[in-house]
Amino acid sequence: MTEQSTGYKSGFAAVVGRPNVGKSTLINALLGQKIAAVSPKPQTTRRIQLGILTNDNSQIIFMDTPGIHKPIHKLGEFMNEAATETLEDADVILWLVDASVPPTGEDKIVAERLQDGKVKAPVLMVLNKVDLISGVALDVNQVAYQALFPKGIPIRISAVNGFQTSILIQEMAARLPEGEPFYDEDQVTDLYEKEIAAELVREAALLHLRDEVPHAIAVRIDEYTERGDTGAYVGATLLVERDSQKGIVIGKGGEMLKAIGSTARREIESMSGRKVFLELRVKVNKNWRDDPFVLKLLGYMTDRKKK
Ligand SMILES: Nc1nc2c(ncn2[C@@H]2O[C@H](COP(=O)(O)OP(=O)(O)OP(=O)(O)O)[C@@H](O)[C@H]2O)c(=O)[nH]1
Ligand SMILES: [Mg+2]
């Protein structure tokens, strides 16, 4: 052992929890920029995305994961598997819960996964959304969450107003191994701009559409071209599962697609820091959520071997 200890910490933090508890919101907030889609609807995140936070003493590589839920199609199964796999790869685990409400059946499923013998990393039980609750009600919910996984180290935060998030970073860094950074200090995620753009289009669809329709959507970027001073041209296709959904996504006189497009364009412009011309199309691809070929094509299903 010739290497000298620098005290620098670096490692992987799995961010897990049931859908909609604020995992992606927290990662965007800690990075100070939006890299991940966020929405008030559950099952927004569909695959693992890294968020890389580098500072003078540590590099924390967050693994944003899909919310663990009861799956009803292959896409859902892959989402759960991907989330569970990160638990084994992590140096520290953030189990996010929504402290403003009592635990649900899905929180119990997550707690069970954490108790799997293969999960070795320390678990911080992150009680998020404390801006929505306080006093005895919060204490009661915290006790209920802790009962699900007593080994979890509790910390109360709010991802939207930043309450205690710097303490959370310290708590994580303290639990990482010493080592060199894995990524360049200016890299914030492992996704390409084009892949983030696809997520932002899907996020806009989640915001504008109701019920199950947005969950039946996948976004494929067909073209992402620089156009010098005029910005970038982005052409994207929204895949839906049925003709009826196509009608809903397009809307009366194309109104809905226009609304999705203008929200997405604004988000892509602020993410990429330049003007964007966004063109959207809608295409039916029957039951793509159960089609392994399409899931692979969209990057939701990987070749990563399971033991
Ligand atoms: N009031 C409040 N709302 C929050 C907080 N954190 C997240 N939210 C909201 O919770 C909703 C879900 O946030 P997401 O970040 O998409 O949740 P997620 O856990 O990544 O969800 P999935 O990707 O579906 O698993 C959004 O409407 C957020 O604005 C918080 O600290 N306080
Ligand atoms: Mg998410």
XYZ file of C-alpha atoms and ligand atoms in Angstrom:
340
model
C 0.000 0.000 0.000
C 1.968 2.952 -1.298
C -0.903 5.291 -1.988
C -1.204 8.126 0.432
C -4.539 8.800 2.044
C -6.014 12.093 0.911
C -9.170 11.816 2.983
C -11.165 12.318 -0.236
C -14.396 10.312 -0.236
C -16.087 8.920 -3.308
C -18.774 6.376 -3.922
C -22.287 5.442 -4.955
C -25.514 6.361 -3.202
C -28.641 4.433 -4.220
C -31.756 6.574 -3.902
C -34.707 4.215 -3.509
C -38.290 4.345 -2.341
C -41.839 3.894 -3.535
C -43.026 6.071 -6.456
C -43.636 9.805 -5.929
C -41.737 10.310 -2.656
C -39.343 12.847 -4.233
C -36.240 10.880 -5.235
C -35.638 12.724 -8.504
C -36.605 16.068 -6.958
C -33.982 15.558 -4.263
C -31.236 14.698 -6.752
C -32.047 17.722 -8.936
C -32.011 19.910 -5.809
C -28.692 18.593 -4.527
C -27.076 19.048 -7.936
C -28.569 22.517 -8.291
C -29.763 21.727 -11.798
C -32.432 19.678 -13.418
C -31.196 16.424 -14.866
C -34.150 14.173 -14.053
C -37.844 14.288 -14.875
C -40.120 15.029 -11.945
C -43.914 14.949 -11.801
C -46.793 14.728 -9.351
C -47.694 11.337 -10.862
C -46.144 8.077 -9.642
C -43.721 6.082 -11.812
C -42.084 9.056 -13.440
C -38.549 7.640 -13.406
C -38.154 4.535 -15.532
C -34.478 3.740 -15.405
C -31.315 4.298 -13.423
C -29.770 7.692 -13.931
C -26.619 8.924 -12.258
C -26.401 12.346 -10.646
C -22.817 13.266 -9.864
C -22.121 15.733 -7.057
C -18.485 16.735 -6.821
C -17.026 19.038 -4.206
C -13.695 19.625 -2.483
C -13.953 16.689 -0.088
C -16.152 14.166 -1.821
C -17.788 12.885 -4.954
C -21.204 11.385 -4.356
C -22.668 9.496 -7.299
C -26.414 9.295 -6.811
C -28.251 6.491 -8.530
C -31.792 7.738 -9.187
C -34.098 4.746 -9.439
C -37.663 3.997 -10.506
C -40.111 3.869 -7.594
C -40.605 0.301 -6.355
C -44.250 -0.692 -6.895
C -46.524 -3.592 -7.751
C -45.830 -4.159 -11.455
C -48.562 -4.880 -13.985
C -46.450 -5.154 -17.127
C -42.901 -5.971 -18.162
C -41.796 -2.344 -18.038
C -42.851 -2.241 -14.376
C -40.946 -5.447 -13.650
C -37.779 -4.018 -15.190
C -38.209 -0.799 -13.270
C -38.392 -2.705 -9.977
C -35.460 -4.927 -10.885
C -33.300 -1.956 -11.829
C -34.078 -0.240 -8.521
C -33.344 -3.377 -6.525
C -30.037 -4.013 -8.290
C -28.664 -0.653 -7.187
C -29.037 -1.727 -3.562
C -26.237 -4.226 -3.999
C -23.973 -1.769 -5.824
C -24.307 1.064 -3.333
C -21.888 2.317 -0.686
C -24.736 4.059 1.052
C -28.502 3.788 0.553
C -31.006 6.613 0.846
C -34.421 5.175 1.503
C -36.766 8.042 0.775
C -40.216 8.126 2.312
C -43.002 10.690 2.210
C -43.127 11.723 5.857
C -46.320 13.731 5.301
C -48.328 10.505 5.058
C -48.172 7.170 6.897
C -46.399 4.205 5.231
C -48.212 2.378 2.414
C -47.985 -1.221 1.216
C -45.356 -0.111 -1.290
C -43.171 1.311 1.489
C -43.376 -2.115 3.129
C -42.178 -3.781 -0.073
C -39.166 -1.442 -0.161
C -38.401 -2.160 3.510
C -38.464 -5.894 2.765
C -35.979 -5.459 -0.076
C -33.652 -3.576 2.250
C -33.658 -6.546 4.583
C -32.358 -8.891 1.906
C -29.052 -10.407 3.053
C -27.280 -9.132 -0.086
C -27.837 -5.524 0.945
C -24.792 -4.534 2.965
C -24.590 -0.737 2.766
C -25.786 1.509 5.607
C -29.298 2.888 5.095
C -30.263 6.484 5.777
C -34.018 6.708 6.227
C -34.774 10.038 4.603
C -38.090 11.456 5.785
C -38.882 13.847 2.922
C -41.642 16.464 2.510
C -41.457 17.701 6.109
C -42.524 21.109 4.752
C -46.018 19.579 4.609
C -46.227 18.292 8.184
C -44.910 18.983 11.674
C -45.329 18.260 15.362
C -46.946 15.104 16.687
C -48.292 14.063 13.283
C -44.748 13.954 11.909
C -43.475 12.069 14.967
C -46.236 9.479 14.565
C -45.401 8.914 10.890
C -41.685 8.678 11.651
C -42.291 5.971 14.275
C -44.379 4.018 11.760
C -41.661 4.209 9.100
C -38.942 3.252 11.555
C -40.940 0.208 12.605
C -40.635 -1.075 9.026
C -36.834 -0.940 9.122
C -35.406 -0.189 12.566
C -31.795 -0.166 11.342
C -32.465 2.873 9.150
C -30.799 6.060 10.380
C -33.539 8.719 10.324
C -33.085 12.207 8.921
C -35.843 14.720 8.182
C -35.553 16.833 5.061
C -37.483 18.812 2.488
C -36.249 18.453 -1.078
C -38.266 21.490 -2.192
C -37.129 24.018 0.408
C -33.694 22.564 1.158
C -34.345 21.886 4.848
C -31.432 19.787 6.209
C -30.221 18.753 2.768
C -26.661 19.885 3.496
C -26.669 17.735 6.641
C -27.858 14.854 4.489
C -24.868 15.347 2.195
C -22.492 15.279 5.172
C -24.130 12.119 6.511
C -23.705 10.435 3.141
C -20.124 11.548 2.580
C -19.178 10.277 6.047
C -20.278 6.803 4.992
C -18.434 6.640 1.654
C -15.064 4.924 1.257
C -11.920 6.951 0.731
C -10.856 7.145 -2.888
C -10.312 9.172 -6.021
C -13.322 10.640 -7.846
C -14.830 8.327 -10.482
C -15.951 11.119 -12.832
C -14.640 14.488 -14.038
C -15.751 17.272 -11.761
C -17.837 18.942 -14.475
C -19.843 15.815 -15.347
C -23.251 15.826 -13.650
C -24.971 12.806 -15.163
C -24.373 9.756 -17.337
C -27.190 10.558 -19.759
C -26.638 12.478 -22.982
C -28.459 15.762 -23.517
C -30.620 13.998 -26.068
C -31.695 11.371 -23.517
C -32.537 14.043 -20.947
C -34.567 15.818 -23.645
C -36.601 12.627 -24.143
C -37.251 12.527 -20.394
C -38.361 16.166 -20.407
C -40.854 15.504 -23.211
C -42.229 12.589 -21.192
C -42.369 14.797 -18.099
C -44.403 17.380 -20.028
C -46.800 14.628 -21.122
C -47.146 13.506 -17.499
C -47.994 17.054 -16.489
C -50.599 17.677 -19.186
C -52.340 14.321 -19.523
C -54.570 12.519 -17.046
C -55.061 9.025 -15.728
C -53.192 6.159 -17.323
C -52.485 7.813 -20.682
C -49.112 9.380 -19.863
C -47.858 6.084 -18.451
C -48.497 4.487 -21.833
C -46.094 6.949 -23.468
C -42.474 6.459 -24.388
C -40.422 9.121 -26.127
C -37.927 8.473 -28.862
C -35.672 11.280 -30.084
C -35.371 11.000 -33.878
C -33.170 14.005 -34.480
C -31.128 16.381 -32.361
C -29.227 18.759 -34.591
C -27.292 21.925 -33.888
C -28.337 24.844 -36.035
C -25.657 27.351 -35.188
C -26.970 30.658 -33.865
C -30.572 29.587 -34.280
C -30.165 26.878 -31.611
C -31.026 23.206 -31.961
C -33.653 21.235 -33.837
C -35.190 18.374 -31.879
C -37.551 15.911 -33.521
C -39.236 13.382 -31.236
C -41.871 10.670 -31.465
C -44.285 9.876 -28.669
C -45.119 6.184 -28.744
C -48.513 5.215 -27.365
C -50.189 1.817 -27.085
C -53.592 2.414 -28.674
C -55.303 4.542 -31.332
C -57.560 6.066 -28.676
C -54.483 7.263 -26.773
C -53.065 8.774 -29.928
C -56.234 10.854 -30.237
C -55.970 12.011 -26.637
C -52.299 12.941 -26.931
C -52.937 14.970 -30.083
C -56.089 16.541 -28.660
C -58.787 18.605 -30.323
C -57.245 20.475 -33.230
C -53.788 19.400 -32.010
C -54.136 21.483 -28.832
C -52.801 18.865 -26.422
C -49.700 18.044 -28.434
C -49.032 21.751 -28.768
C -49.264 22.243 -25.005
C -46.953 19.286 -24.323
C -44.543 20.618 -26.937
C -44.349 24.132 -25.567
C -43.782 22.961 -21.962
C -41.129 20.490 -23.128
C -39.424 23.072 -25.333
C -39.069 25.497 -22.421
C -37.584 22.768 -20.227
C -35.165 21.591 -22.917
C -34.081 25.173 -23.533
C -33.357 25.755 -19.862
C -31.540 22.416 -19.568
C -29.377 22.959 -22.652
C -28.974 26.727 -22.353
C -29.932 27.454 -25.947
C -32.931 27.993 -28.185
C -34.699 24.858 -29.309
C -37.105 24.128 -32.113
C -39.093 21.068 -31.040
C -41.232 18.979 -33.349
C -43.388 16.171 -31.936
C -45.105 13.259 -33.639
C -47.325 10.533 -32.197
C -47.204 6.885 -33.214
C -49.039 3.774 -32.057
C -46.927 0.799 -31.058
C -49.311 -1.785 -29.620
C -48.529 -2.856 -26.040
C -44.942 -1.704 -26.163
C -44.753 -1.884 -22.371
C -44.874 -5.684 -22.626
C -42.615 -5.992 -25.660
C -39.016 -6.880 -24.692
C -37.738 -5.799 -28.113
C -39.159 -2.296 -27.829
C -38.168 -2.026 -24.166
C -34.600 -2.808 -25.151
C -34.687 -0.317 -27.999
C -35.874 2.397 -25.642
C -33.101 1.616 -23.161
C -35.477 0.483 -20.399
C -34.224 -3.084 -20.530
C -30.529 -3.732 -20.453
C -28.362 -6.757 -21.092
C -27.008 -6.598 -17.584
C -26.903 -10.181 -16.405
C -28.799 -11.186 -13.350
C -27.260 -13.775 -11.124
N -44.092 19.496 -0.673
C -43.086 18.775 -1.164
N -43.216 18.156 -2.351
C -42.186 17.423 -2.804
C -40.966 17.296 -2.089
N -40.137 16.507 -2.810
C -40.801 16.169 -3.923
N -42.034 16.707 -3.935
C -43.077 16.551 -4.985
O -43.412 15.174 -5.077
C -43.764 14.828 -6.426
C -42.967 13.619 -6.877
O -41.607 13.970 -7.028
P -40.582 13.071 -7.865
O -39.234 13.632 -7.612
O -41.021 12.904 -9.278
O -40.729 11.674 -7.083
P -39.954 10.296 -7.377
O -39.756 9.645 -6.042
O -38.742 10.529 -8.188
O -41.067 9.504 -8.184
P -40.883 8.263 -9.229
O -39.854 8.651 -10.242
O -42.248 8.132 -9.809
O -40.488 7.061 -8.424
C -43.519 16.076 -7.253
O -44.741 16.717 -7.450
C -42.586 16.904 -6.386
O -42.703 18.293 -6.613
C -40.854 17.983 -0.826
O -39.844 17.954 -0.116
N -41.963 18.699 -0.417
Mg -38.211 9.839 -10.070
